[in-house]
GROMACS .gro file of C-alpha atoms in nm:
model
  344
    1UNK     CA    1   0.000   0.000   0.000
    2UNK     CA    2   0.147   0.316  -0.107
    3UNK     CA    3   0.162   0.599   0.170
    4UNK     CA    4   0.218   1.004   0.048
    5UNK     CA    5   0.419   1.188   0.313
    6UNK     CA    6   0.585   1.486   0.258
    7UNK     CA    7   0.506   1.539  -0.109
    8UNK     CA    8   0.679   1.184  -0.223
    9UNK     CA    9   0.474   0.841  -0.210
   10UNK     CA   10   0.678   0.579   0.010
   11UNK     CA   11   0.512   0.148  -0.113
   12UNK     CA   12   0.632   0.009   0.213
   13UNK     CA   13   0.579   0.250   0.460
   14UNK     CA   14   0.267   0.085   0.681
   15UNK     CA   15   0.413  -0.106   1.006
   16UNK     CA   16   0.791  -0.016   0.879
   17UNK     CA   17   0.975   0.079   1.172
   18UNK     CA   18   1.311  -0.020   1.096
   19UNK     CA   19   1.489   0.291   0.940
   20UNK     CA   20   1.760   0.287   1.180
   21UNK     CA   21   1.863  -0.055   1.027
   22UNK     CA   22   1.771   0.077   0.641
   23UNK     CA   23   1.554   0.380   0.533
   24UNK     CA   24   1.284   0.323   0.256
   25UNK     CA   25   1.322   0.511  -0.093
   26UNK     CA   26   1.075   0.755  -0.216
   27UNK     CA   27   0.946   0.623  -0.602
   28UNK     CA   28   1.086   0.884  -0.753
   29UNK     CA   29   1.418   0.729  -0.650
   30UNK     CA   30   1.310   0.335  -0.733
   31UNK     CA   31   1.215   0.489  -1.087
   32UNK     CA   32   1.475   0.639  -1.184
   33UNK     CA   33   1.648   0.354  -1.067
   34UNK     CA   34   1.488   0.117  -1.276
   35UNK     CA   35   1.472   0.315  -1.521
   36UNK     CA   36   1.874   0.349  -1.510
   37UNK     CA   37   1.894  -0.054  -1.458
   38UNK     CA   38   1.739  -0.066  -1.786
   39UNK     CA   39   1.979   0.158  -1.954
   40UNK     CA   40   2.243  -0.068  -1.833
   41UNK     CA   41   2.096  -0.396  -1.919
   42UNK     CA   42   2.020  -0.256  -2.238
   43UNK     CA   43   2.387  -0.135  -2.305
   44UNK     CA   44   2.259   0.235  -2.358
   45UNK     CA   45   2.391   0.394  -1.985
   46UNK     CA   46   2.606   0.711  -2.002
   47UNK     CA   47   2.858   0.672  -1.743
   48UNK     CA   48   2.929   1.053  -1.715
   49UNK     CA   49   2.602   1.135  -1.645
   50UNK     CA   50   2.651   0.981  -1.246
   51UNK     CA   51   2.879   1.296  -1.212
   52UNK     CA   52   2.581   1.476  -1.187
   53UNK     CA   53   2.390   1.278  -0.923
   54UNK     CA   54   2.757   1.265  -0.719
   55UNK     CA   55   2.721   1.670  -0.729
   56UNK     CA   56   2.426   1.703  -0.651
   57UNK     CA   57   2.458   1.489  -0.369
   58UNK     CA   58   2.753   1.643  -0.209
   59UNK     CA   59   2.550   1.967  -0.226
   60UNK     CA   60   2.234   1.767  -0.015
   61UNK     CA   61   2.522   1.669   0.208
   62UNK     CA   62   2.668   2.041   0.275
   63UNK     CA   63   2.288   2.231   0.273
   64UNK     CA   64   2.204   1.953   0.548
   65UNK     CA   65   2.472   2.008   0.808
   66UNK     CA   66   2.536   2.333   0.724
   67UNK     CA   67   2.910   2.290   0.597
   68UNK     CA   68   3.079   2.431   0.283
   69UNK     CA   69   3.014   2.202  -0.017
   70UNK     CA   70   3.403   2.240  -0.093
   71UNK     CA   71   3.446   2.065   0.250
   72UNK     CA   72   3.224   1.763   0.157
   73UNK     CA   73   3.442   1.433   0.052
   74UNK     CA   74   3.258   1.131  -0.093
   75UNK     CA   75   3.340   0.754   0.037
   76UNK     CA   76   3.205   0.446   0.057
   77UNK     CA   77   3.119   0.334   0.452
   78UNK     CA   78   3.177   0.554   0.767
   79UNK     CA   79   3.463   0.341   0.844
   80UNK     CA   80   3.623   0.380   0.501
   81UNK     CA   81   3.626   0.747   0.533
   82UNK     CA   82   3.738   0.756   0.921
   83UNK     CA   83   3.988   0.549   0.845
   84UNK     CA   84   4.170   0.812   0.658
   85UNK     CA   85   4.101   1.063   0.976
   86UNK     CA   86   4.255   0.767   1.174
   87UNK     CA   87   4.561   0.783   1.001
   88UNK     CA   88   4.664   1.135   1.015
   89UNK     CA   89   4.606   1.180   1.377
   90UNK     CA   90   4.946   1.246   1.613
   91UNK     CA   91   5.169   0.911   1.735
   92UNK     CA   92   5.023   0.872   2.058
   93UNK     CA   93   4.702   1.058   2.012
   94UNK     CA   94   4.409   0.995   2.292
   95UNK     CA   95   4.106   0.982   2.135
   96UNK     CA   96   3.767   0.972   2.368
   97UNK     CA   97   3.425   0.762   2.286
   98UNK     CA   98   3.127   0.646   2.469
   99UNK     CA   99   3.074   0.367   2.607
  100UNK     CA  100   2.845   0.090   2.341
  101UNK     CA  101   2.998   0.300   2.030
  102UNK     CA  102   2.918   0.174   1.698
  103UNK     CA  103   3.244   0.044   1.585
  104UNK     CA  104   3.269   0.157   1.278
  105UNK     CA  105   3.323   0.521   1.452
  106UNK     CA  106   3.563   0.359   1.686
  107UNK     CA  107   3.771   0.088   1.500
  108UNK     CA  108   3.913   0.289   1.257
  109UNK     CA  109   4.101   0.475   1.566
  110UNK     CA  110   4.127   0.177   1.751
  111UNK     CA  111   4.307   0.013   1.502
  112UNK     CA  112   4.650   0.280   1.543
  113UNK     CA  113   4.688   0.106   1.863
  114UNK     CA  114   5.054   0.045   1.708
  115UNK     CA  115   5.125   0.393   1.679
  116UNK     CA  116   5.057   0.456   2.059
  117UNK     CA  117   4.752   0.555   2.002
  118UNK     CA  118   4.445   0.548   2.301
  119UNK     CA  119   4.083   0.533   2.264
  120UNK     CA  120   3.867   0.536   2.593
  121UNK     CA  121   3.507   0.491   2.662
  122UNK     CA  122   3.297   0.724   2.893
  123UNK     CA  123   3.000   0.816   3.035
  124UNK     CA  124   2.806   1.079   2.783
  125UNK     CA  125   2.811   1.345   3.048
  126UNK     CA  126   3.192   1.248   3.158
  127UNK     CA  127   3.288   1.273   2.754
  128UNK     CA  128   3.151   1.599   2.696
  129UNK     CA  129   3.310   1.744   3.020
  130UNK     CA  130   3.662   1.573   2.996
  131UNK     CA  131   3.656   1.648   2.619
  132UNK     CA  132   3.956   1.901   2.634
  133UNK     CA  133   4.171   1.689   2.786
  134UNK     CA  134   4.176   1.477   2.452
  135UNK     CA  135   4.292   1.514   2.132
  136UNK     CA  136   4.021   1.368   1.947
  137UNK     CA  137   3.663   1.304   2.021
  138UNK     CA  138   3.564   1.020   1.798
  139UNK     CA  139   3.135   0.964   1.861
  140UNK     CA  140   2.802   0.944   1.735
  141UNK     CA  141   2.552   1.225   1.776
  142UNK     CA  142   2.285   0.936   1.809
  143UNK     CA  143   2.357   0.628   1.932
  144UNK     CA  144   2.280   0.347   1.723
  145UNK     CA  145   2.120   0.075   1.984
  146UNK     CA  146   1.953   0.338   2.203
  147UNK     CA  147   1.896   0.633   2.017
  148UNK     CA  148   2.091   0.861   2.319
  149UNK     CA  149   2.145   1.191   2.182
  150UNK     CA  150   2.455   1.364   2.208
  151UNK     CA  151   2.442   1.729   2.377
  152UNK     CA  152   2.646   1.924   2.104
  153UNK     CA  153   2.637   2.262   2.197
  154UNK     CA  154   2.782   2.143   2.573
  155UNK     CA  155   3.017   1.983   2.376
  156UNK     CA  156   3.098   2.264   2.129
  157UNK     CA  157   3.149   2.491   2.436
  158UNK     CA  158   3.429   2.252   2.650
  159UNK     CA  159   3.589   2.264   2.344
  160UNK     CA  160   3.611   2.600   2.205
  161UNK     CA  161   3.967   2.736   2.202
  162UNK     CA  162   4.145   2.394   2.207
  163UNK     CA  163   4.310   2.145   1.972
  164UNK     CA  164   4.077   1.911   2.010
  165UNK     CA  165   3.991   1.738   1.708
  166UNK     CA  166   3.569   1.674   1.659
  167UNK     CA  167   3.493   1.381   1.469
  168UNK     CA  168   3.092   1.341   1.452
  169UNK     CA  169   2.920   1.066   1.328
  170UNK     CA  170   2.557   1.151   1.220
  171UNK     CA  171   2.417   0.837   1.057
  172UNK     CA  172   2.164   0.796   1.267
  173UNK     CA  173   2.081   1.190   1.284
  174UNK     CA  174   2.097   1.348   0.967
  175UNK     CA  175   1.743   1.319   0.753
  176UNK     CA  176   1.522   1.358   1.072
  177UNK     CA  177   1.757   1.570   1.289
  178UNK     CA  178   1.825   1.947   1.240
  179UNK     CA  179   2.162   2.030   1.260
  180UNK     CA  180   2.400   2.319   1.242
  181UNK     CA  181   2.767   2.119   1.218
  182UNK     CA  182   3.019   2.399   1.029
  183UNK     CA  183   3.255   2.402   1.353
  184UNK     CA  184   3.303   2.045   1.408
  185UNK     CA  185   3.635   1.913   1.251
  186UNK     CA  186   3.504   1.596   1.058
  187UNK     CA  187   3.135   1.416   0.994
  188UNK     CA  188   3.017   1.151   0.816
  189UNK     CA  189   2.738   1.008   0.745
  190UNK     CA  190   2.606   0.687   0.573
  191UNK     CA  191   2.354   0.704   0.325
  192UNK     CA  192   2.145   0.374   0.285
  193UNK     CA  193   1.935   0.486   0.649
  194UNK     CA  194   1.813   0.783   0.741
  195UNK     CA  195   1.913   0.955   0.372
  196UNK     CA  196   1.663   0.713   0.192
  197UNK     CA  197   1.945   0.631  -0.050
  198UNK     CA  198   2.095   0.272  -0.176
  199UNK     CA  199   2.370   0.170   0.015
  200UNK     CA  200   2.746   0.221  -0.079
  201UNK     CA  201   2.804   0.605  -0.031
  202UNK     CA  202   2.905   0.777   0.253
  203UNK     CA  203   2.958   1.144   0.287
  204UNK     CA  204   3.223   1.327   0.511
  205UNK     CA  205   3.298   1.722   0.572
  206UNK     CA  206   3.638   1.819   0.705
  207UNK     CA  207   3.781   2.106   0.848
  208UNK     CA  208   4.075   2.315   0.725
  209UNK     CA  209   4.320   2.204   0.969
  210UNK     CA  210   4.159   1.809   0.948
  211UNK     CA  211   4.207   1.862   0.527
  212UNK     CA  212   4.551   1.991   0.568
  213UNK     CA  213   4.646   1.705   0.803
  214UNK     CA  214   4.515   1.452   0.573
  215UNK     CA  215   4.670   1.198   0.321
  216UNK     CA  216   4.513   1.099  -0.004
  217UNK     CA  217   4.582   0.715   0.108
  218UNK     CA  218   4.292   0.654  -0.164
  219UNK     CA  219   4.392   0.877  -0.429
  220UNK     CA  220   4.231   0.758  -0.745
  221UNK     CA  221   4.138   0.902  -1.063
  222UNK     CA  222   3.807   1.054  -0.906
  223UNK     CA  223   4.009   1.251  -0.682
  224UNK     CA  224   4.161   1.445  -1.000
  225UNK     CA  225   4.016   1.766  -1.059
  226UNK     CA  226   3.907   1.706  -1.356
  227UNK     CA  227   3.868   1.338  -1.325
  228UNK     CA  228   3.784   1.233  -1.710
  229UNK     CA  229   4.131   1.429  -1.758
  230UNK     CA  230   4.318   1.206  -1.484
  231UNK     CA  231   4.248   0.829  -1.611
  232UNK     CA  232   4.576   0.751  -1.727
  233UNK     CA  233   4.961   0.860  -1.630
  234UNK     CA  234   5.152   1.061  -1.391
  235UNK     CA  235   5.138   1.308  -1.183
  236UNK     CA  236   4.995   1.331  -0.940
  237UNK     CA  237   4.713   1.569  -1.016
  238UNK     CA  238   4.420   1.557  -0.745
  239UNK     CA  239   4.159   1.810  -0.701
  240UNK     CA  240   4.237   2.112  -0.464
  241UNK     CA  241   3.968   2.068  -0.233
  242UNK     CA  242   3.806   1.758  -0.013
  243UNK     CA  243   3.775   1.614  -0.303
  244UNK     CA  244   4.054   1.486  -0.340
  245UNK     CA  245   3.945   1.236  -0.075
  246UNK     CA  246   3.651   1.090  -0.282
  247UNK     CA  247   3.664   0.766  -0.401
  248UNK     CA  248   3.499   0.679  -0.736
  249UNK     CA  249   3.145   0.620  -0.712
  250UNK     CA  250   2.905   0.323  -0.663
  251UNK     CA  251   2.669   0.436  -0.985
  252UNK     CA  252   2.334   0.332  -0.859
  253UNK     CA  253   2.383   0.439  -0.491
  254UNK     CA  254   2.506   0.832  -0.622
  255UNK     CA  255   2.192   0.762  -0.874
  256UNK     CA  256   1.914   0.752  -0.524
  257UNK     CA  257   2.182   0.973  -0.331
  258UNK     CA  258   2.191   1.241  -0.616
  259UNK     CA  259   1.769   1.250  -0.551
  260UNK     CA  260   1.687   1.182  -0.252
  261UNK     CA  261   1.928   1.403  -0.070
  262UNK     CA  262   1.850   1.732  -0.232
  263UNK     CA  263   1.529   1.683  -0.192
  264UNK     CA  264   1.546   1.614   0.216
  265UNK     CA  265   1.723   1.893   0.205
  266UNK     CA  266   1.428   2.086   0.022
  267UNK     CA  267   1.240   2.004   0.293
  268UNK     CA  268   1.144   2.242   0.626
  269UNK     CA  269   1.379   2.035   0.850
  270UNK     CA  270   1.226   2.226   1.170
  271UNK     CA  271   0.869   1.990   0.990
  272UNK     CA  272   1.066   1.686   0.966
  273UNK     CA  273   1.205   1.679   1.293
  274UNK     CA  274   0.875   1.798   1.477
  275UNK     CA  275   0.709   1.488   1.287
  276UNK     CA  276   0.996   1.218   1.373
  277UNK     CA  277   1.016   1.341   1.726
  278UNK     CA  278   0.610   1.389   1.758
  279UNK     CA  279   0.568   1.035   1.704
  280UNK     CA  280   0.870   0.878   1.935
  281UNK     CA  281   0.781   1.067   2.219
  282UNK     CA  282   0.426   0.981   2.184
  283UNK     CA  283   0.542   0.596   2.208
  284UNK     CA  284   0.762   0.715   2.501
  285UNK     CA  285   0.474   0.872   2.650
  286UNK     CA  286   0.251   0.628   2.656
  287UNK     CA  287   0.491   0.343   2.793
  288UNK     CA  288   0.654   0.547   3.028
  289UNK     CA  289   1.009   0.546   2.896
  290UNK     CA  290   1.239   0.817   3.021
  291UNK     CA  291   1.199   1.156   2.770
  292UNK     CA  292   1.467   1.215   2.518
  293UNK     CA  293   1.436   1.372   2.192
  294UNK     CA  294   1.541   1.120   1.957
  295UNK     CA  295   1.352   0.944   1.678
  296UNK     CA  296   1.479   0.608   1.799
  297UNK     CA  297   1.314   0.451   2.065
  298UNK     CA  298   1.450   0.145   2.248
  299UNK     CA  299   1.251  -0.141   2.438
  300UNK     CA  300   1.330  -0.326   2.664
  301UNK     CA  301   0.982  -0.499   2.679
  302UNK     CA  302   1.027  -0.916   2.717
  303UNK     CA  303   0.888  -1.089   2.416
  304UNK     CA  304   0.830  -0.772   2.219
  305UNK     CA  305   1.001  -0.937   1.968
  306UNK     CA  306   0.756  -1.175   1.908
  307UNK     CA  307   0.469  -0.929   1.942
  308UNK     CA  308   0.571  -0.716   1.694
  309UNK     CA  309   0.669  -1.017   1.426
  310UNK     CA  310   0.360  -1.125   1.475
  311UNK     CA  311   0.130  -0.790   1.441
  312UNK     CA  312   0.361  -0.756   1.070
  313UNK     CA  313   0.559  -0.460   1.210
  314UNK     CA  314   0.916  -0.389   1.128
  315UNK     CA  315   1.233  -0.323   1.391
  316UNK     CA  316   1.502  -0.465   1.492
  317UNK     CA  317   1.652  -0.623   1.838
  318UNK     CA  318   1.955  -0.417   1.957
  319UNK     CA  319   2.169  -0.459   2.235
  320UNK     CA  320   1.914  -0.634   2.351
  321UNK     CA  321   1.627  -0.434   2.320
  322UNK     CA  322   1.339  -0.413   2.043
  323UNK     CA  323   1.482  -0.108   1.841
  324UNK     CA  324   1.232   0.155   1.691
  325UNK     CA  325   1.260   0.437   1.488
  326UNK     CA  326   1.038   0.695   1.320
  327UNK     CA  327   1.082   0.867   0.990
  328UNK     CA  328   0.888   1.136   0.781
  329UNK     CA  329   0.701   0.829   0.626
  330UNK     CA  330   0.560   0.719   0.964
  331UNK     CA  331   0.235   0.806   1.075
  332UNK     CA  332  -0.006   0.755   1.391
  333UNK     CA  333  -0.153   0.443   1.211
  334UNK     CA  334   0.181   0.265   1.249
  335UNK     CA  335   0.253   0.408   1.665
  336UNK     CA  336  -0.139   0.317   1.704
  337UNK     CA  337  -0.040  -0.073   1.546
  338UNK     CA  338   0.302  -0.088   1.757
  339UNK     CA  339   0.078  -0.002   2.085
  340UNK     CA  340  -0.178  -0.236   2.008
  341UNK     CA  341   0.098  -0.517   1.941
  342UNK     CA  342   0.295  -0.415   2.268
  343UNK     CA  343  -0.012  -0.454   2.485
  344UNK     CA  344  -0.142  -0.744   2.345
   0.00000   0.00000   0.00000
């Protein structure tokens, strides 16, 4: 049954509650993308033309964190692009996490543990205070298996004035969250959830200082300037920019990501988030969960599981807990079905 929110029709929105796991596409996305499978089976694609949706999509990225769209580098996983931020940290560096990160923020740091460098796990409240005395603060703005939200602005202000390096994951944020992100140093952001897009892009902002301190360790011929000018031969010849950072593109994921994210962006994001968080606090309302504003919800309810399997509703068990989240496609029909299933 197709559902209309937000100006774009959505076929399997009813009882899907899953976008933190995977986000469903608007049909104007699955279209084009059939239409452009087509193409290709039929031998007739144009190549170049992806350069457009890659564009377009770096420019959804910057207008939806609020960073310059010559800032904006193009990858393939979060891990894949931290993993370059990993590397050009300081010998020795301490970085500082939460407790429960998603590893793919964390890894990629933890993994210079041969070049002395430290990662250590705290408290939300002990992070954001202690922050200065780090010199990089590697975490999510929403936590993956709860849906905690991070308090930015505290953290912003314990460390204004230092060297402390920001790295900001916002996966699990960006698309239903409003956010304001030029000052942090790096983030990144998957596409396939939250962004409605196929997976096999990520997007990642940098900082002057984080772009200077940066290798190329992926330098490829999309990283050239002009990159149809930089297939074959030396030099070296990459673009100027954070783009120089991109990797060359996964053609039908920059096909969704070139639509989908401009028009999210298009979108009155103040709307969005008043929807997404309307609809999670109901559920948190009604069950008595503790308050936070955050479109995930996590439950801890035995056998909920079960219950929801069985009423045909969508989520996912996380750290375990029945995991929950609501997007612009949601609607009181699908909170109303989840209560039902709950009590039942």
């Amino acid at each position: 049954m197709t559902r209309e929110a937000f100006g774009a029709e959505f076929l399997g929105a009813d009882g899907f509650l899953n976008s933190p796991t995977y986000g469903l596409p608007p049909q104007f996305v699955v279209d084009a993308m059939l239409d452009c499978i087509g193409r290709w089976q039929n031998g007739t694609m144009d190549v170049p033309s992806f350069d457009e949706h890659v564009a377009a999509g770096r420019a959804g990225y910057a207008a939806l964190t609020g960073v310059p769209v010559a800032s904006v580098a193009m990858s393939s996983t979060v891990s894949a692009a931290l993993g370059l931020v990993a590397a050009a940290i300081p010998d020795g560096a301490r970085v500082a996490t939460l407790g429960g990160e998603f590893t793919s923020t964390t890894f990629p740091f933890a993994a210079q543990a041969g070049r002395g460098v430290t990662v250590t796990e705290l408290p939300a409240d002990e992070l954001v205070t202690a922050a200065a005395d780090f010199d990089v603060v590697a975490v999510s703005l929403v936590q993956s298996a709860n849906g905690a939200v991070l308090d930015l602005d505290d953290l912003r202000a314990h460390v204004a004035g230092t060297e402390t390096l920001t790295v900001i994951d916002i996966t699990q944020a960006l698309g239903w969250k409003r956010v304001e992100l030029d000052w942090v140093d790096v983030t990144v952001a998957a596409v396939y959830k939250w962004l409605m897009s196929p997976r096999g892009t990520a997007w990642m902002s940098l900082s002057d200082r984080m772009n200077r301190a940066m290798t190329p360790h992926a330098a490829n011929w999309y990283a050239g300037e002009e990159p149809w000018q930089t297939i074959y031969g030396l030099p070296l010849r990459l673009a100027d920019d954070a783009r120089r950072f991109d990797l060359s593109p996964a053609w039908f994921s920059v096909l969704g990501v070139g639509l989908a994210m401009p028009w999210l962006a298009s979108l009155d994001s103040d709307a969005v988030q008043g929807h997404c968080l309307g609809l999670a606090n109901r559920l948190r309302a009604e069950l008595d969960l503790p308050q936070q504003d955050s479109a995930i919800v996590s439950l801890p309810i035995e056998g909920a599981a079960a219950k929801l399997q069985r009423a045909g509703l969508r989520a996912s068990v996380r750290a375990g807990a029945i995991r929950v989240g609501f997007h612009l496609y949601n609607n009181e029909n699908d909170l109303d079905r989840l209560l039902d299933a709950l009590q039942a």
